[in-house]
Amino acid sequence: MFLTNRPIWAKVSSSLIFFSALILKLKRLFLLPVKPIFLNFAITYVCNGRCLMCDNWKRYREEPEKIKEELTFAQIGRFVKNNKDWLGNLKHIGLSGGEPLLRKDLVDIIRLFREELPWVKVGLQTNGLLPQPAQKVLSAILAFYPELSLAVSLDGLEKTHDQIRGVKGGYARVIKTIKIAQELGVKEISAGMTVTEKNYEEIMDVKKIVEEFGLEFAFYPADSGDYYHRKRAKSLFPQKIKESLLSAFALFPGDYFRDNFRLQLLGKRQRKLPCYSGLTSFVIDPYGEVKPCVLRNESLGNIKNEPLQKILTGEKAKKIRQEIKKCSCWSLCEVSTSAILDPWDVLFWFLFYANKRKFWQGFKEKQLRLI
């Protein structure tokens, strides 16, 4: 077994991980509430992009008055301070949008999380189209939180990226944002590519650019749902790009998400990983609605009006957890958190499907990026 030469503490740690996973599995089975571990906090729907695969930028064109319903800094502060007990197990908060950099109080929001929930890892997601504001904001944040992680969007070569994001010169701005973040000392930076019928032929070109910067590269088919202000689609990508996706995914045989996506496309595996969305991970939208994931629109309750404990222990939350048991999506946002908490299927994949050398190579490369 690959555990043979590991130190005692590592074996104990692994035992604890699997024991914790078993407890969570039982709580999921019996629909018992769990204090959140992962939180995706969309702090605004205001966006300066005009993306083809996401319509959040259209929200306030369609309903201009709706922007007044977005959470204020004071409301976010009350939520954090009044729900510390039920935020006590939180490990990670991802700040998304819209474009988070368009909130003038972004630095204050992150400072709030650091002061009130200092054990929680905070990550910031940006479209990279605001390099100068990014420089100012990142400088301020790094002064009190140097561990901030940053995710930037890069969806193709220059012409393609600008077409997809609907912003002329957008590609150049993203590259500038990446360089600024690196110069400021942000250690953990990733670049994500949303794959559509417009850019699927450029996956490997973008991978090369991203890795030349020494960043982690991720790519994933476009999702749909209210989180993106788009109705759920039965097929998230046309059949014609399937072969390109398969070719690209085949280059990552040591990556659980991408290799399983490939195996599922080929019909060689079905999803076995239980979904823990709505149990251990949640989305809070800019209006305070608590939702189970980025793909489902049901609200469990609103943090403006109710304590988090009441929201997550209510009958509505219990009903949604029951429905989610039937889900079979393979969305990166939801799979990544579930795989961390329930390693059984990851272990099975590692033993019988994964390229072990590529797996450890990817693990070592990620560690080196964080040094």
CSV table of C-alpha atoms in Angstrom, one decimal:
chain,number,residue,atom,x,y,z
A,1,MET,CA,0.0,0.0,0.0
A,2,PHE,CA,1.1,3.6,-0.7
A,3,LEU,CA,0.7,4.4,3.0
A,4,THR,CA,3.5,2.1,4.1
A,5,ASN,CA,6.3,4.6,4.4
A,6,ARG,CA,4.3,7.5,5.7
A,7,PRO,CA,5.0,8.7,9.2
A,8,ILE,CA,2.6,7.9,12.1
A,9,TRP,CA,1.1,11.3,12.3
A,10,ALA,CA,0.1,11.1,8.6
A,11,LYS,CA,-1.6,7.7,9.2
A,12,VAL,CA,-3.5,9.1,12.2
A,13,SER,CA,-4.5,12.2,10.1
A,14,SER,CA,-5.8,9.9,7.3
A,15,SER,CA,-7.8,7.9,9.9
A,16,LEU,CA,-9.3,11.1,11.2
A,17,ILE,CA,-10.2,12.2,7.7
A,18,PHE,CA,-12.0,9.0,6.9
A,19,PHE,CA,-13.7,8.9,10.3
A,20,SER,CA,-15.0,12.5,9.8
A,21,ALA,CA,-16.1,11.6,6.3
A,22,LEU,CA,-18.1,8.7,7.7
A,23,ILE,CA,-19.8,11.0,10.2
A,24,LEU,CA,-20.7,13.4,7.4
A,25,LYS,CA,-22.0,10.6,5.3
A,26,LEU,CA,-24.3,9.5,8.1
A,27,LYS,CA,-25.6,13.0,8.6
A,28,ARG,CA,-26.2,13.3,4.9
A,29,LEU,CA,-28.1,10.0,4.9
A,30,PHE,CA,-30.4,11.1,7.7
A,31,LEU,CA,-30.7,14.7,6.5
A,32,LEU,CA,-29.2,16.1,9.7
A,33,PRO,CA,-28.0,19.7,9.5
A,34,VAL,CA,-24.3,20.5,9.5
A,35,LYS,CA,-22.5,23.7,10.3
A,36,PRO,CA,-21.1,25.1,6.9
A,37,ILE,CA,-17.6,24.3,5.9
A,38,PHE,CA,-17.5,26.1,2.5
A,39,LEU,CA,-19.2,29.3,1.6
A,40,ASN,CA,-19.5,30.9,-1.8
A,41,PHE,CA,-20.4,34.5,-1.2
A,42,ALA,CA,-21.5,36.5,-4.3
A,43,ILE,CA,-21.2,40.0,-2.9
A,44,THR,CA,-22.5,41.9,-5.9
A,45,TYR,CA,-24.1,41.2,-9.3
A,46,VAL,CA,-22.7,44.5,-10.7
A,47,CYS,CA,-20.3,43.5,-13.5
A,48,ASN,CA,-18.2,45.3,-16.0
A,49,GLY,CA,-18.0,42.3,-18.3
A,50,ARG,CA,-20.4,41.4,-21.1
A,51,CYS,CA,-19.8,37.7,-21.1
A,52,LEU,CA,-21.5,35.4,-23.6
A,53,MET,CA,-21.9,32.5,-21.0
A,54,CYS,CA,-23.1,34.6,-18.0
A,55,ASP,CA,-25.8,37.2,-18.0
A,56,ASN,CA,-25.3,38.7,-14.5
A,57,TRP,CA,-24.3,42.0,-16.2
A,58,LYS,CA,-27.9,42.2,-17.6
A,59,ARG,CA,-29.6,42.0,-14.2
A,60,TYR,CA,-29.7,45.8,-13.4
A,61,ARG,CA,-30.4,46.7,-17.0
A,62,GLU,CA,-33.6,44.6,-16.6
A,63,GLU,CA,-34.4,45.7,-13.0
A,64,PRO,CA,-32.4,48.9,-12.1
A,65,GLU,CA,-34.1,49.2,-8.7
A,66,LYS,CA,-33.0,45.7,-7.7
A,67,ILE,CA,-29.5,46.8,-6.9
A,68,LYS,CA,-30.8,48.6,-3.8
A,69,GLU,CA,-31.6,45.1,-2.3
A,70,GLU,CA,-27.9,44.1,-2.3
A,71,LEU,CA,-26.5,43.5,1.1
A,72,THR,CA,-24.8,46.5,2.8
A,73,PHE,CA,-21.6,46.3,4.7
A,74,ALA,CA,-23.5,46.7,7.9
A,75,GLN,CA,-25.8,43.7,7.0
A,76,ILE,CA,-22.8,41.5,6.2
A,77,GLY,CA,-21.2,42.5,9.5
A,78,ARG,CA,-24.3,41.7,11.5
A,79,PHE,CA,-24.5,38.3,9.7
A,80,VAL,CA,-21.0,37.4,10.6
A,81,LYS,CA,-21.1,38.7,14.2
A,82,ASN,CA,-24.5,37.2,15.0
A,83,ASN,CA,-23.8,33.8,13.5
A,84,LYS,CA,-20.3,33.0,14.8
A,85,ASP,CA,-21.4,29.7,16.4
A,86,TRP,CA,-22.8,28.4,13.1
A,87,LEU,CA,-19.8,29.7,11.2
A,88,GLY,CA,-17.4,28.0,13.6
A,89,ASN,CA,-16.6,25.1,11.3
A,90,LEU,CA,-16.1,27.3,8.2
A,91,LYS,CA,-12.9,26.6,6.3
A,92,HIS,CA,-13.1,28.7,3.2
A,93,ILE,CA,-15.1,31.7,1.9
A,94,GLY,CA,-14.9,32.5,-1.8
A,95,LEU,CA,-15.9,36.0,-2.7
A,96,SER,CA,-17.5,36.2,-6.2
A,97,GLY,CA,-20.0,38.2,-8.2
A,98,GLY,CA,-20.6,39.9,-10.6
A,99,GLU,CA,-17.2,41.5,-10.2
A,100,PRO,CA,-16.2,41.8,-6.5
A,101,LEU,CA,-13.7,44.6,-7.2
A,102,LEU,CA,-16.7,46.9,-8.1
A,103,ARG,CA,-17.7,46.9,-4.4
A,104,LYS,CA,-16.1,50.0,-2.9
A,105,ASP,CA,-16.1,48.3,0.5
A,106,LEU,CA,-14.4,45.1,-0.6
A,107,VAL,CA,-11.3,45.7,1.5
A,108,ASP,CA,-13.5,46.3,4.5
A,109,ILE,CA,-15.5,43.1,3.9
A,110,ILE,CA,-12.3,41.0,3.8
A,111,ARG,CA,-11.0,42.7,6.9
A,112,LEU,CA,-14.3,41.9,8.6
A,113,PHE,CA,-13.8,38.2,7.8
A,114,ARG,CA,-10.2,38.3,9.0
A,115,GLU,CA,-11.1,39.9,12.3
A,116,GLU,CA,-14.2,38.0,13.1
A,117,LEU,CA,-13.3,34.6,11.5
A,118,PRO,CA,-9.5,34.6,11.5
A,119,TRP,CA,-9.3,30.8,11.0
A,120,VAL,CA,-11.1,31.0,7.7
A,121,LYS,CA,-9.3,31.0,4.3
A,122,VAL,CA,-10.6,33.8,2.0
A,123,GLY,CA,-10.3,33.7,-1.8
A,124,LEU,CA,-11.2,36.4,-4.3
A,125,GLN,CA,-12.5,35.7,-7.8
A,126,THR,CA,-12.1,38.4,-10.5
A,127,ASN,CA,-12.6,38.7,-14.2
A,128,GLY,CA,-9.3,40.5,-14.3
A,129,LEU,CA,-10.7,43.5,-16.3
A,130,LEU,CA,-9.8,46.1,-13.7
A,131,PRO,CA,-6.0,46.0,-13.3
A,132,GLN,CA,-5.6,49.4,-11.6
A,133,PRO,CA,-8.4,49.0,-9.1
A,134,ALA,CA,-7.0,45.5,-8.5
A,135,GLN,CA,-3.6,46.9,-7.7
A,136,LYS,CA,-5.0,49.3,-5.1
A,137,VAL,CA,-7.3,46.8,-3.5
A,138,LEU,CA,-4.8,43.9,-3.4
A,139,SER,CA,-2.2,46.2,-1.9
A,140,ALA,CA,-4.5,47.1,0.9
A,141,ILE,CA,-5.7,43.5,1.6
A,142,LEU,CA,-2.2,42.0,1.5
A,143,ALA,CA,-1.1,44.5,4.2
A,144,PHE,CA,-3.3,42.6,6.8
A,145,TYR,CA,-3.9,39.3,5.0
A,146,PRO,CA,-1.0,38.1,2.9
A,147,GLU,CA,-2.5,34.6,2.5
A,148,LEU,CA,-5.3,35.8,0.2
A,149,SER,CA,-5.8,33.6,-2.8
A,150,LEU,CA,-6.8,35.0,-6.2
A,151,ALA,CA,-8.7,33.4,-9.2
A,152,VAL,CA,-8.6,35.2,-12.5
A,153,SER,CA,-10.6,34.4,-15.7
A,154,LEU,CA,-8.8,33.8,-19.0
A,155,ASP,CA,-11.0,32.3,-21.7
A,156,GLY,CA,-8.9,32.1,-24.8
A,157,LEU,CA,-6.2,33.8,-26.9
A,158,GLU,CA,-6.6,37.6,-27.2
A,159,LYS,CA,-9.2,37.8,-29.9
A,160,THR,CA,-11.3,35.0,-28.5
A,161,HIS,CA,-11.1,36.1,-24.9
A,162,ASP,CA,-12.2,39.7,-25.8
A,163,GLN,CA,-15.1,38.3,-27.9
A,164,ILE,CA,-16.3,36.0,-25.1
A,165,ARG,CA,-15.9,38.6,-22.4
A,166,GLY,CA,-17.4,41.4,-24.6
A,167,VAL,CA,-14.7,43.9,-23.7
A,168,LYS,CA,-12.1,45.2,-26.2
A,169,GLY,CA,-8.7,45.0,-24.7
A,170,GLY,CA,-9.9,42.6,-22.0
A,171,TYR,CA,-7.1,40.0,-22.6
A,172,ALA,CA,-4.4,42.6,-22.1
A,173,ARG,CA,-6.1,43.7,-18.9
A,174,VAL,CA,-6.2,40.2,-17.5
A,175,ILE,CA,-2.5,39.7,-18.2
A,176,LYS,CA,-1.7,43.0,-16.5
A,177,THR,CA,-3.8,42.0,-13.5
A,178,ILE,CA,-1.9,38.7,-13.2
A,179,LYS,CA,1.4,40.5,-13.4
A,180,ILE,CA,0.3,43.1,-10.8
A,181,ALA,CA,-0.9,40.3,-8.4
A,182,GLN,CA,2.5,38.5,-8.7
A,183,GLU,CA,4.5,41.7,-8.2
A,184,LEU,CA,2.5,42.4,-5.1
A,185,GLY,CA,3.3,39.0,-3.7
A,186,VAL,CA,0.0,37.1,-4.0
A,187,LYS,CA,1.3,33.5,-3.8
A,188,GLU,CA,-1.8,31.5,-4.7
A,189,ILE,CA,-3.1,32.5,-8.1
A,190,SER,CA,-5.1,30.4,-10.5
A,191,ALA,CA,-6.5,31.1,-13.9
A,192,GLY,CA,-9.8,29.5,-15.0
A,193,MET,CA,-11.1,29.0,-18.5
A,194,THR,CA,-14.8,28.6,-19.1
A,195,VAL,CA,-15.1,26.3,-22.1
A,196,THR,CA,-17.8,27.1,-24.7
A,197,GLU,CA,-18.2,26.5,-28.4
A,198,LYS,CA,-16.3,29.7,-29.0
A,199,ASN,CA,-13.0,28.7,-27.4
A,200,TYR,CA,-12.8,24.9,-27.0
A,201,GLU,CA,-10.0,24.7,-29.6
A,202,GLU,CA,-7.7,27.0,-27.5
A,203,ILE,CA,-7.7,25.1,-24.3
A,204,MET,CA,-4.0,24.0,-24.7
A,205,ASP,CA,-3.0,27.5,-25.8
A,206,VAL,CA,-4.4,29.0,-22.7
A,207,LYS,CA,-2.9,26.3,-20.5
A,208,LYS,CA,0.6,27.1,-21.9
A,209,ILE,CA,0.2,30.8,-21.3
A,210,VAL,CA,-1.1,30.3,-17.7
A,211,GLU,CA,1.7,27.8,-16.8
A,212,GLU,CA,4.3,30.2,-18.2
A,213,PHE,CA,3.2,32.6,-15.5
A,214,GLY,CA,3.6,29.7,-13.0
A,215,LEU,CA,-0.1,29.7,-12.2
A,216,GLU,CA,-2.5,26.8,-11.6
A,217,PHE,CA,-4.7,26.2,-14.7
A,218,ALA,CA,-8.2,25.1,-14.6
A,219,PHE,CA,-10.8,24.6,-17.3
A,220,TYR,CA,-14.4,23.6,-17.1
A,221,PRO,CA,-17.5,23.6,-19.3
A,222,ALA,CA,-19.9,26.5,-18.8
A,223,ASP,CA,-22.5,26.0,-16.1
A,224,SER,CA,-26.0,27.6,-16.2
A,225,GLY,CA,-28.6,28.5,-13.6
A,226,ASP,CA,-29.7,31.6,-11.6
A,227,TYR,CA,-26.2,32.1,-10.2
A,228,TYR,CA,-25.3,33.1,-13.8
A,229,HIS,CA,-28.7,34.6,-14.6
A,230,ARG,CA,-29.2,31.9,-17.2
A,231,LYS,CA,-31.8,29.2,-17.3
A,232,ARG,CA,-30.6,25.6,-16.8
A,233,ALA,CA,-29.7,24.0,-20.1
A,234,LYS,CA,-30.1,20.2,-20.7
A,235,SER,CA,-26.8,20.2,-22.6
A,236,LEU,CA,-24.1,22.6,-21.4
A,237,PHE,CA,-22.0,22.2,-24.6
A,238,PRO,CA,-22.7,21.1,-28.2
A,239,GLN,CA,-21.8,17.6,-29.2
A,240,LYS,CA,-19.2,19.0,-31.7
A,241,ILE,CA,-16.8,20.0,-28.9
A,242,LYS,CA,-16.9,16.7,-27.1
A,243,GLU,CA,-13.8,15.3,-28.8
A,244,SER,CA,-11.8,18.4,-28.0
A,245,LEU,CA,-12.8,18.2,-24.4
A,246,LEU,CA,-11.9,14.5,-24.3
A,247,SER,CA,-8.5,15.3,-25.8
A,248,ALA,CA,-7.9,18.1,-23.3
A,249,PHE,CA,-9.1,16.1,-20.3
A,250,ALA,CA,-6.9,13.1,-21.3
A,251,LEU,CA,-3.9,15.3,-20.6
A,252,PHE,CA,-4.8,15.4,-16.9
A,253,PRO,CA,-5.0,11.7,-15.9
A,254,GLY,CA,-3.9,12.7,-12.4
A,255,ASP,CA,-6.7,15.2,-11.7
A,256,TYR,CA,-9.8,13.8,-10.1
A,257,PHE,CA,-12.3,16.3,-11.5
A,258,ARG,CA,-11.1,16.3,-15.1
A,259,ASP,CA,-10.3,12.6,-15.4
A,260,ASN,CA,-13.7,11.7,-14.0
A,261,PHE,CA,-15.3,14.2,-16.4
A,262,ARG,CA,-13.5,12.4,-19.3
A,263,LEU,CA,-14.5,8.9,-18.0
A,264,GLN,CA,-18.1,10.0,-17.6
A,265,LEU,CA,-18.2,11.4,-21.2
A,266,LEU,CA,-16.8,8.1,-22.4
A,267,GLY,CA,-19.4,6.2,-20.4
A,268,LYS,CA,-16.7,4.4,-18.4
A,269,ARG,CA,-17.8,5.8,-15.0
A,270,GLN,CA,-20.9,7.2,-13.4
A,271,ARG,CA,-20.9,9.7,-10.6
A,272,LYS,CA,-20.3,7.9,-7.4
A,273,LEU,CA,-19.2,10.9,-5.3
A,274,PRO,CA,-22.1,12.0,-3.0
A,275,CYS,CA,-23.0,15.7,-3.3
A,276,TYR,CA,-22.7,17.7,-0.1
A,277,SER,CA,-24.0,20.9,-1.5
A,278,GLY,CA,-26.8,22.2,0.8
A,279,LEU,CA,-25.2,20.3,3.7
A,280,THR,CA,-21.6,21.5,4.1
A,281,SER,CA,-21.4,24.1,1.3
A,282,PHE,CA,-23.7,27.0,0.4
A,283,VAL,CA,-24.1,30.0,-1.7
A,284,ILE,CA,-25.2,33.4,-0.4
A,285,ASP,CA,-26.3,35.7,-3.2
A,286,PRO,CA,-25.9,39.5,-3.1
A,287,TYR,CA,-29.5,39.9,-1.7
A,288,GLY,CA,-28.8,37.6,1.3
A,289,GLU,CA,-30.6,34.5,-0.1
A,290,VAL,CA,-28.9,31.2,1.1
A,291,LYS,CA,-28.9,28.7,-1.7
A,292,PRO,CA,-27.5,25.1,-1.8
A,293,CYS,CA,-25.2,25.5,-4.8
A,294,VAL,CA,-24.5,27.5,-8.0
A,295,LEU,CA,-26.9,25.4,-10.0
A,296,ARG,CA,-30.1,25.4,-7.9
A,297,ASN,CA,-32.2,28.4,-7.4
A,298,GLU,CA,-34.2,27.4,-4.3
A,299,SER,CA,-33.6,29.7,-1.3
A,300,LEU,CA,-33.4,28.2,2.1
A,301,GLY,CA,-33.9,31.6,3.7
A,302,ASN,CA,-32.4,35.1,3.9
A,303,ILE,CA,-29.7,36.2,6.3
A,304,LYS,CA,-31.3,39.6,6.5
A,305,ASN,CA,-34.3,38.1,8.3
A,306,GLU,CA,-33.2,34.9,10.0
A,307,PRO,CA,-30.3,33.4,12.0
A,308,LEU,CA,-28.2,31.0,10.0
A,309,GLN,CA,-29.0,28.1,12.4
A,310,LYS,CA,-32.8,28.6,11.8
A,311,ILE,CA,-32.2,28.6,8.0
A,312,LEU,CA,-30.1,25.5,7.9
A,313,THR,CA,-32.2,23.4,10.4
A,314,GLY,CA,-35.6,24.2,8.9
A,315,GLU,CA,-37.9,21.9,7.0
A,316,LYS,CA,-37.2,23.7,3.7
A,317,ALA,CA,-33.4,23.0,4.0
A,318,LYS,CA,-34.2,19.3,5.0
A,319,LYS,CA,-36.4,18.9,1.9
A,320,ILE,CA,-33.7,20.4,-0.4
A,321,ARG,CA,-31.0,18.1,1.1
A,322,GLN,CA,-33.3,15.1,0.2
A,323,GLU,CA,-33.7,16.3,-3.4
A,324,ILE,CA,-29.9,16.9,-3.8
A,325,LYS,CA,-29.3,13.2,-3.1
A,326,LYS,CA,-30.6,12.6,-6.6
A,327,CYS,CA,-28.3,15.2,-8.2
A,328,SER,CA,-25.6,13.9,-10.7
A,329,CYS,CA,-24.0,17.1,-12.0
A,330,TRP,CA,-20.2,17.4,-12.4
A,331,SER,CA,-19.8,21.1,-11.7
A,332,LEU,CA,-16.3,22.0,-10.5
A,333,CYS,CA,-17.6,24.3,-7.7
A,334,GLU,CA,-19.7,21.6,-6.1
A,335,VAL,CA,-17.5,18.5,-6.9
A,336,SER,CA,-14.3,20.1,-5.4
A,337,THR,CA,-15.9,20.7,-2.0
A,338,SER,CA,-17.6,17.3,-1.9
A,339,ALA,CA,-14.4,15.4,-2.8
A,340,ILE,CA,-12.5,17.1,0.0
A,341,LEU,CA,-15.1,15.9,2.6
A,342,ASP,CA,-15.8,12.5,1.2
A,343,PRO,CA,-12.6,10.9,0.0
A,344,TRP,CA,-13.9,7.4,-0.6
A,345,ASP,CA,-14.6,7.8,-4.3
A,346,VAL,CA,-11.4,9.8,-4.7
A,347,LEU,CA,-9.5,6.9,-3.2
A,348,PHE,CA,-11.3,4.4,-5.4
A,349,TRP,CA,-10.5,6.5,-8.5
A,350,PHE,CA,-6.8,6.9,-7.4
A,351,LEU,CA,-6.4,3.1,-6.9
A,352,PHE,CA,-8.1,1.9,-10.1
A,353,TYR,CA,-8.1,4.8,-12.6
A,354,ALA,CA,-5.7,7.6,-11.8
A,355,ASN,CA,-2.2,8.0,-13.3
A,356,LYS,CA,-0.3,7.8,-10.0
A,357,ARG,CA,2.8,9.6,-11.4
A,358,LYS,CA,0.8,12.4,-12.8
A,359,PHE,CA,-1.2,12.7,-9.6
A,360,TRP,CA,1.9,13.2,-7.4
A,361,GLN,CA,3.6,15.4,-10.0
A,362,GLY,CA,0.6,17.7,-9.9
A,363,PHE,CA,0.6,17.7,-6.1
A,364,LYS,CA,4.2,18.6,-6.0
A,365,GLU,CA,3.8,21.4,-8.6
A,366,LYS,CA,1.0,22.9,-6.5
A,367,GLN,CA,3.1,22.9,-3.4
A,368,LEU,CA,6.0,24.6,-5.2
A,369,ARG,CA,3.6,27.4,-6.4
A,370,LEU,CA,2.8,28.2,-2.8
A,371,ILE,CA,6.4,28.5,-1.6
